[in-house]
mmCIF file of C-alpha atoms in Angstrom:
data_model
loop_
_atom_site.group_PDB
_atom_site.id
_atom_site.type_symbol
_atom_site.label_atom_id
_atom_site.label_comp_id
_atom_site.label_asym_id
_atom_site.label_seq_id
_atom_site.Cartn_x
_atom_site.Cartn_y
_atom_site.Cartn_z
ATOM 1 C CA ASN A 1 2.454 5.946 -2.627
ATOM 2 C CA ALA A 2 2.224 2.465 -4.570
ATOM 3 C CA GLY A 3 6.057 2.725 -5.553
ATOM 4 C CA VAL A 4 6.588 -0.261 -8.277
ATOM 5 C CA THR A 5 3.583 -1.273 -9.775
ATOM 6 C CA GLN A 6 2.644 -3.831 -12.918
ATOM 7 C CA THR A 7 0.196 -5.385 -14.802
ATOM 8 C CA PRO A 8 -1.405 -8.867 -15.271
ATOM 9 C CA LYS A 9 0.033 -10.878 -12.713
ATOM 10 C CA PHE A 10 0.325 -13.498 -14.798
ATOM 11 C CA GLN A 11 -0.794 -13.991 -19.148
ATOM 12 C CA VAL A 12 -0.306 -17.022 -20.943
ATOM 13 C CA LEU A 13 -0.204 -16.231 -24.363
ATOM 14 C CA LYS A 14 -0.246 -18.722 -27.620
ATOM 15 C CA THR A 15 2.915 -18.688 -29.963
ATOM 16 C CA GLY A 16 2.454 -15.734 -32.420
ATOM 17 C CA GLN A 17 0.234 -13.879 -29.744
ATOM 18 C CA SER A 18 1.098 -10.518 -28.421
ATOM 19 C CA MET A 19 0.422 -8.278 -25.481
ATOM 20 C CA THR A 20 2.120 -5.265 -23.833
ATOM 21 C CA LEU A 21 3.246 -5.469 -20.070
ATOM 22 C CA GLN A 22 2.369 -2.725 -18.420
ATOM 23 C CA CYS A 23 5.026 -0.843 -15.839
ATOM 24 C CA ALA A 24 3.689 3.045 -13.237
ATOM 25 C CA GLN A 25 5.899 4.668 -10.665
ATOM 26 C CA ASP A 26 4.687 6.465 -8.278
ATOM 27 C CA MET A 27 8.979 7.611 -7.304
ATOM 28 C CA ASN A 28 9.035 10.604 -9.304
ATOM 29 C CA HIS A 29 12.669 8.451 -10.543
ATOM 30 C CA ASN A 30 13.534 8.952 -13.784
ATOM 31 C CA SER A 31 15.449 5.742 -14.679
ATOM 32 C CA MET A 32 13.070 2.982 -15.354
ATOM 33 C CA TYR A 33 13.752 -0.783 -16.460
ATOM 34 C CA TRP A 34 12.832 -4.148 -18.450
ATOM 35 C CA TYR A 35 14.239 -7.155 -17.118
ATOM 36 C CA ARG A 36 13.193 -10.807 -17.639
ATOM 37 C CA GLN A 37 14.038 -13.399 -14.836
ATOM 38 C CA ASP A 38 14.807 -17.258 -15.863
ATOM 39 C CA PRO A 39 14.823 -20.274 -13.427
ATOM 40 C CA GLY A 40 18.824 -20.634 -12.016
ATOM 41 C CA MET A 41 19.846 -17.530 -13.503
ATOM 42 C CA GLY A 42 20.137 -13.755 -12.364
ATOM 43 C CA LEU A 43 18.416 -11.213 -14.119
ATOM 44 C CA ARG A 44 18.736 -10.158 -17.841
ATOM 45 C CA LEU A 45 18.645 -6.250 -18.260
ATOM 46 C CA ILE A 46 16.064 -5.715 -21.734
ATOM 47 C CA TYR A 47 15.786 -2.176 -22.324
ATOM 48 C CA TYR A 48 15.781 0.513 -20.223
ATOM 49 C CA SER A 49 14.328 4.445 -20.806
ATOM 50 C CA ALA A 50 17.614 6.665 -18.849
ATOM 51 C CA SER A 51 14.893 9.930 -18.790
ATOM 52 C CA GLU A 52 11.809 10.625 -20.084
ATOM 53 C CA GLY A 53 12.249 10.267 -24.203
ATOM 54 C CA THR A 54 15.007 7.754 -24.325
ATOM 55 C CA THR A 55 15.132 3.996 -24.697
ATOM 56 C CA ASP A 56 17.767 1.948 -25.249
ATOM 57 C CA LYS A 57 18.344 -1.898 -25.637
ATOM 58 C CA GLY A 58 20.794 -4.081 -22.765
ATOM 59 C CA GLU A 59 21.493 -7.266 -22.954
ATOM 60 C CA VAL A 60 18.392 -9.489 -24.932
ATOM 61 C CA PRO A 61 16.017 -7.390 -26.559
ATOM 62 C CA ASN A 62 15.965 -8.980 -29.131
ATOM 63 C CA GLY A 63 11.899 -9.475 -29.435
ATOM 64 C CA TYR A 64 10.247 -6.897 -27.167
ATOM 65 C CA ASN A 65 10.142 -3.356 -27.832
ATOM 66 C CA VAL A 66 9.594 -0.278 -25.277
ATOM 67 C CA SER A 67 8.115 3.465 -24.971
ATOM 68 C CA ARG A 68 8.070 5.410 -22.390
ATOM 69 C CA LEU A 69 5.174 6.874 -22.289
ATOM 70 C CA ASN A 70 5.567 10.000 -19.509
ATOM 71 C CA LYS A 71 7.864 9.915 -16.780
ATOM 72 C CA ARG A 72 5.996 7.162 -14.231
ATOM 73 C CA GLU A 73 4.871 4.645 -17.236
ATOM 74 C CA PHE A 74 7.191 2.293 -18.986
ATOM 75 C CA SER A 75 5.436 -0.202 -21.260
ATOM 76 C CA LEU A 76 6.955 -3.741 -22.729
ATOM 77 C CA ARG A 77 5.820 -4.936 -25.662
ATOM 78 C CA LEU A 78 6.014 -8.377 -27.139
ATOM 79 C CA GLU A 79 4.982 -7.650 -31.027
ATOM 80 C CA SER A 80 4.849 -12.602 -31.587
ATOM 81 C CA ALA A 81 5.455 -14.579 -28.312
ATOM 82 C CA ALA A 82 7.451 -17.542 -29.065
ATOM 83 C CA PRO A 83 7.879 -20.115 -25.942
ATOM 84 C CA SER A 84 11.577 -18.770 -25.296
ATOM 85 C CA GLN A 85 10.472 -15.181 -23.554
ATOM 86 C CA THR A 86 8.311 -17.518 -20.755
ATOM 87 C CA SER A 87 9.641 -16.221 -17.784
ATOM 88 C CA VAL A 88 9.008 -13.579 -14.973
ATOM 89 C CA TYR A 89 9.531 -10.194 -16.466
ATOM 90 C CA PHE A 90 10.222 -7.414 -13.617
ATOM 91 C CA CYS A 91 10.243 -3.746 -14.275
ATOM 92 C CA ALA A 92 12.806 -1.658 -11.676
ATOM 93 C CA THR A 93 12.595 2.232 -10.833
ATOM 94 C CA THR A 94 15.674 4.538 -9.912
ATOM 95 C CA GLY A 95 17.402 8.208 -10.083
ATOM 96 C CA ILE A 96 16.972 11.408 -7.421
ATOM 97 C CA GLY A 97 13.478 10.973 -5.699
ATOM 98 C CA ARG A 98 11.651 9.265 -3.439
ATOM 99 C CA GLY A 99 12.943 6.642 -1.174
ATOM 100 C CA GLY A 100 16.903 4.610 -1.004
ATOM 101 C CA PRO A 101 19.653 6.169 -2.389
ATOM 102 C CA THR A 102 19.872 6.564 -6.048
ATOM 103 C CA ASP A 103 21.612 4.265 -7.750
ATOM 104 C CA THR A 104 19.212 1.681 -5.767
ATOM 105 C CA GLN A 105 16.786 -0.136 -8.810
ATOM 106 C CA TYR A 106 13.059 -0.510 -7.010
ATOM 107 C CA PHE A 107 11.151 -3.223 -8.115
ATOM 108 C CA GLY A 108 7.806 -4.207 -9.212
ATOM 109 C CA PRO A 109 5.820 -7.468 -8.069
ATOM 110 C CA GLY A 110 6.231 -9.020 -11.118
ATOM 111 C CA THR A 111 4.333 -10.565 -14.144
ATOM 112 C CA ARG A 112 4.867 -13.541 -14.262
ATOM 113 C CA LEU A 113 4.616 -14.979 -18.314
ATOM 114 C CA THR A 114 3.502 -18.865 -20.249
ATOM 115 C CA VAL A 115 4.052 -18.210 -23.977
ATOM 116 C CA LEU A 116 2.732 -21.861 -25.219
ATOM 117 C CA GLY B 1 5.562 -21.870 -6.299
ATOM 118 C CA GLU B 2 8.299 -19.931 -7.102
ATOM 119 C CA SER B 3 10.543 -21.132 -10.258
ATOM 120 C CA VAL B 4 13.422 -19.077 -9.122
ATOM 121 C CA GLY B 5 15.528 -21.189 -6.638
ATOM 122 C CA LEU B 6 16.373 -24.199 -8.763
ATOM 123 C CA HIS B 7 19.456 -24.660 -9.806
ATOM 124 C CA LEU B 8 20.827 -22.430 -6.739
ATOM 125 C CA PRO B 9 23.680 -23.271 -4.045
ATOM 126 C CA THR B 10 21.522 -23.110 -1.419
ATOM 127 C CA LEU B 11 22.440 -21.990 2.315
ATOM 128 C CA SER B 12 20.461 -24.116 4.806
ATOM 129 C CA VAL B 13 20.845 -22.368 8.848
ATOM 130 C CA GLN B 14 18.575 -23.279 11.995
ATOM 131 C CA GLU B 15 16.668 -20.430 13.362
ATOM 132 C CA GLY B 16 18.345 -17.919 15.692
ATOM 133 C CA ASP B 17 21.840 -18.607 13.324
ATOM 134 C CA ASN B 18 24.412 -15.920 11.679
ATOM 135 C CA SER B 19 24.004 -16.217 8.124
ATOM 136 C CA ILE B 20 26.740 -15.354 6.019
ATOM 137 C CA ILE B 21 26.239 -15.506 1.652
ATOM 138 C CA ASN B 22 29.016 -14.683 -0.069
ATOM 139 C CA CYS B 23 29.620 -13.328 -3.781
ATOM 140 C CA ALA B 24 31.994 -12.556 -6.766
ATOM 141 C CA TYR B 25 31.702 -9.656 -8.276
ATOM 142 C CA SER B 26 33.372 -9.078 -11.512
ATOM 143 C CA ASN B 27 34.420 -6.241 -12.445
ATOM 144 C CA SER B 28 36.718 -3.825 -10.724
ATOM 145 C CA ALA B 29 35.493 -0.568 -11.647
ATOM 146 C CA SER B 30 32.232 -0.962 -10.221
ATOM 147 C CA ASP B 31 31.234 1.798 -7.423
ATOM 148 C CA TYR B 32 28.366 0.228 -5.438
ATOM 149 C CA PHE B 33 27.025 -2.707 -4.668
ATOM 150 C CA ILE B 34 24.003 -3.923 -3.726
ATOM 151 C CA TRP B 35 22.299 -7.097 -1.758
ATOM 152 C CA TYR B 36 18.517 -7.786 -2.732
ATOM 153 C CA LYS B 37 16.005 -10.293 -1.077
ATOM 154 C CA GLN B 38 13.931 -12.146 -3.044
ATOM 155 C CA GLU B 39 10.731 -13.912 -1.227
ATOM 156 C CA SER B 40 8.971 -16.310 -3.692
ATOM 157 C CA GLY B 41 6.569 -14.381 -6.147
ATOM 158 C CA LYS B 42 7.418 -11.740 -5.532
ATOM 159 C CA GLY B 43 9.657 -9.683 -6.529
ATOM 160 C CA PRO B 44 13.916 -8.148 -5.800
ATOM 161 C CA GLN B 45 13.375 -6.250 -2.298
ATOM 162 C CA PHE B 46 16.367 -4.075 -1.738
ATOM 163 C CA ILE B 47 18.441 -5.022 1.675
ATOM 164 C CA ILE B 48 21.201 -3.111 1.862
ATOM 165 C CA ASP B 49 24.023 -1.075 -0.557
ATOM 166 C CA ILE B 50 27.330 -0.289 0.214
ATOM 167 C CA ARG B 51 29.892 2.146 -2.293
ATOM 168 C CA SER B 52 33.667 1.342 -2.870
ATOM 169 C CA ASN B 53 35.227 3.473 -1.220
ATOM 170 C CA MET B 54 33.686 1.616 2.253
ATOM 171 C CA ASP B 55 34.793 -1.875 3.023
ATOM 172 C CA LYS B 56 31.960 -2.268 6.222
ATOM 173 C CA ARG B 57 28.596 -1.077 6.396
ATOM 174 C CA GLN B 58 25.375 -2.586 8.862
ATOM 175 C CA GLY B 59 22.175 -2.145 9.372
ATOM 176 C CA GLN B 60 19.850 -3.328 11.450
ATOM 177 C CA ARG B 61 20.981 -7.232 11.946
ATOM 178 C CA VAL B 62 22.715 -7.063 8.516
ATOM 179 C CA THR B 63 26.583 -5.899 7.267
ATOM 180 C CA VAL B 64 27.520 -6.046 4.331
ATOM 181 C CA LEU B 65 31.069 -6.686 3.659
ATOM 182 C CA LEU B 66 33.190 -5.750 0.700
ATOM 183 C CA ASN B 67 36.996 -7.095 -0.479
ATOM 184 C CA LYS B 68 37.923 -4.901 -3.433
ATOM 185 C CA THR B 69 41.175 -6.967 -2.819
ATOM 186 C CA VAL B 70 39.638 -10.457 -3.978
ATOM 187 C CA LYS B 71 36.485 -8.805 -5.522
ATOM 188 C CA HIS B 72 34.220 -10.539 -2.925
ATOM 189 C CA LEU B 73 31.060 -9.406 -1.704
ATOM 190 C CA SER B 74 29.648 -11.076 1.416
ATOM 191 C CA LEU B 75 25.919 -10.457 3.271
ATOM 192 C CA GLN B 76 26.136 -11.082 7.237
ATOM 193 C CA ILE B 77 22.430 -11.854 8.893
ATOM 194 C CA ALA B 78 22.676 -11.979 12.229
ATOM 195 C CA ALA B 79 19.600 -14.441 14.072
ATOM 196 C CA THR B 80 18.268 -15.051 11.465
ATOM 197 C CA GLN B 81 14.479 -16.058 11.066
ATOM 198 C CA PRO B 82 12.039 -18.183 9.423
ATOM 199 C CA GLY B 83 11.496 -14.636 7.638
ATOM 200 C CA ASP B 84 14.238 -14.306 6.374
ATOM 201 C CA SER B 85 14.490 -17.748 4.120
ATOM 202 C CA ALA B 86 14.151 -16.328 0.712
ATOM 203 C CA VAL B 87 16.777 -16.566 -2.203
ATOM 204 C CA TYR B 88 19.536 -13.421 -1.384
ATOM 205 C CA PHE B 89 21.720 -12.265 -4.733
ATOM 206 C CA CYS B 90 23.861 -9.732 -5.069
ATOM 207 C CA ALA B 91 24.255 -6.692 -7.902
ATOM 208 C CA GLU B 92 27.815 -4.663 -8.869
ATOM 209 C CA GLY B 93 27.119 -1.175 -10.462
ATOM 210 C CA SER B 94 27.895 0.905 -12.536
ATOM 211 C CA GLN B 95 26.862 4.745 -13.905
ATOM 212 C CA GLY B 96 22.712 3.496 -12.872
ATOM 213 C CA ASN B 97 23.498 -0.178 -14.113
ATOM 214 C CA LEU B 98 23.104 -3.163 -12.826
ATOM 215 C CA ILE B 99 24.601 -6.277 -13.251
ATOM 216 C CA PHE B 100 23.014 -9.462 -11.001
ATOM 217 C CA GLY B 101 24.037 -12.424 -9.731
ATOM 218 C CA LYS B 102 22.302 -15.766 -10.380
ATOM 219 C CA GLY B 103 21.397 -16.106 -6.287
ATOM 220 C CA THR B 104 21.067 -18.107 -3.886
ATOM 221 C CA LYS B 105 18.896 -19.325 -1.435
ATOM 222 C CA LEU B 106 18.441 -19.145 2.097
ATOM 223 C CA SER B 107 16.250 -22.160 4.244
ATOM 224 C CA VAL B 108 16.108 -21.591 7.706
ATOM 225 C CA LYS B 109 15.519 -24.715 9.799
ATOM 226 C CA PRO B 110 12.646 -24.054 12.884
#
């Protein structure tokens, strides 16, 4: 069981390019989250999906869109990347399912994105 | 290397000593709290959690203390090892959503 996986691990984009970050979980959790992490700052929530078919904005949603494709997969899309979106992006899951307390969020390894 | 540790408070301890990492939280209505460990280049890893109806919880080599009166959380690591070197941050939660602290960088000297 892989837990939470993210692809790609690294990406370099030019300003204005688009891309989709993929996240998949095999923990059978209902809720999935996308965060960004910037130097010296706490994790900031971009979007979340409480269950399959629903998505909601977090603290910093501007410039991003998400799709909850099915229970396992939650993708984050940058339609027109900007240098301010240079960051490390983490996907997380939580909920009743395999592994641990139901309120704990389990994180993927991250995608390191640079926008030039 | 990972840049998440820049500009963070740093705690430097000798190998074998005990470490205490502190966290102040903001919401008195938060009903659970989690400590995470993040090693360079990796995602945050769950260490231990505690519910608001408890004031202490112990795990393997780690203890979390919760003081709701002053909204303070601490993580104690016994017999700190070089492998404990990482950024540690707390999170406070309510109804499935978490708010994360900025973190403390723990550096273990051999």
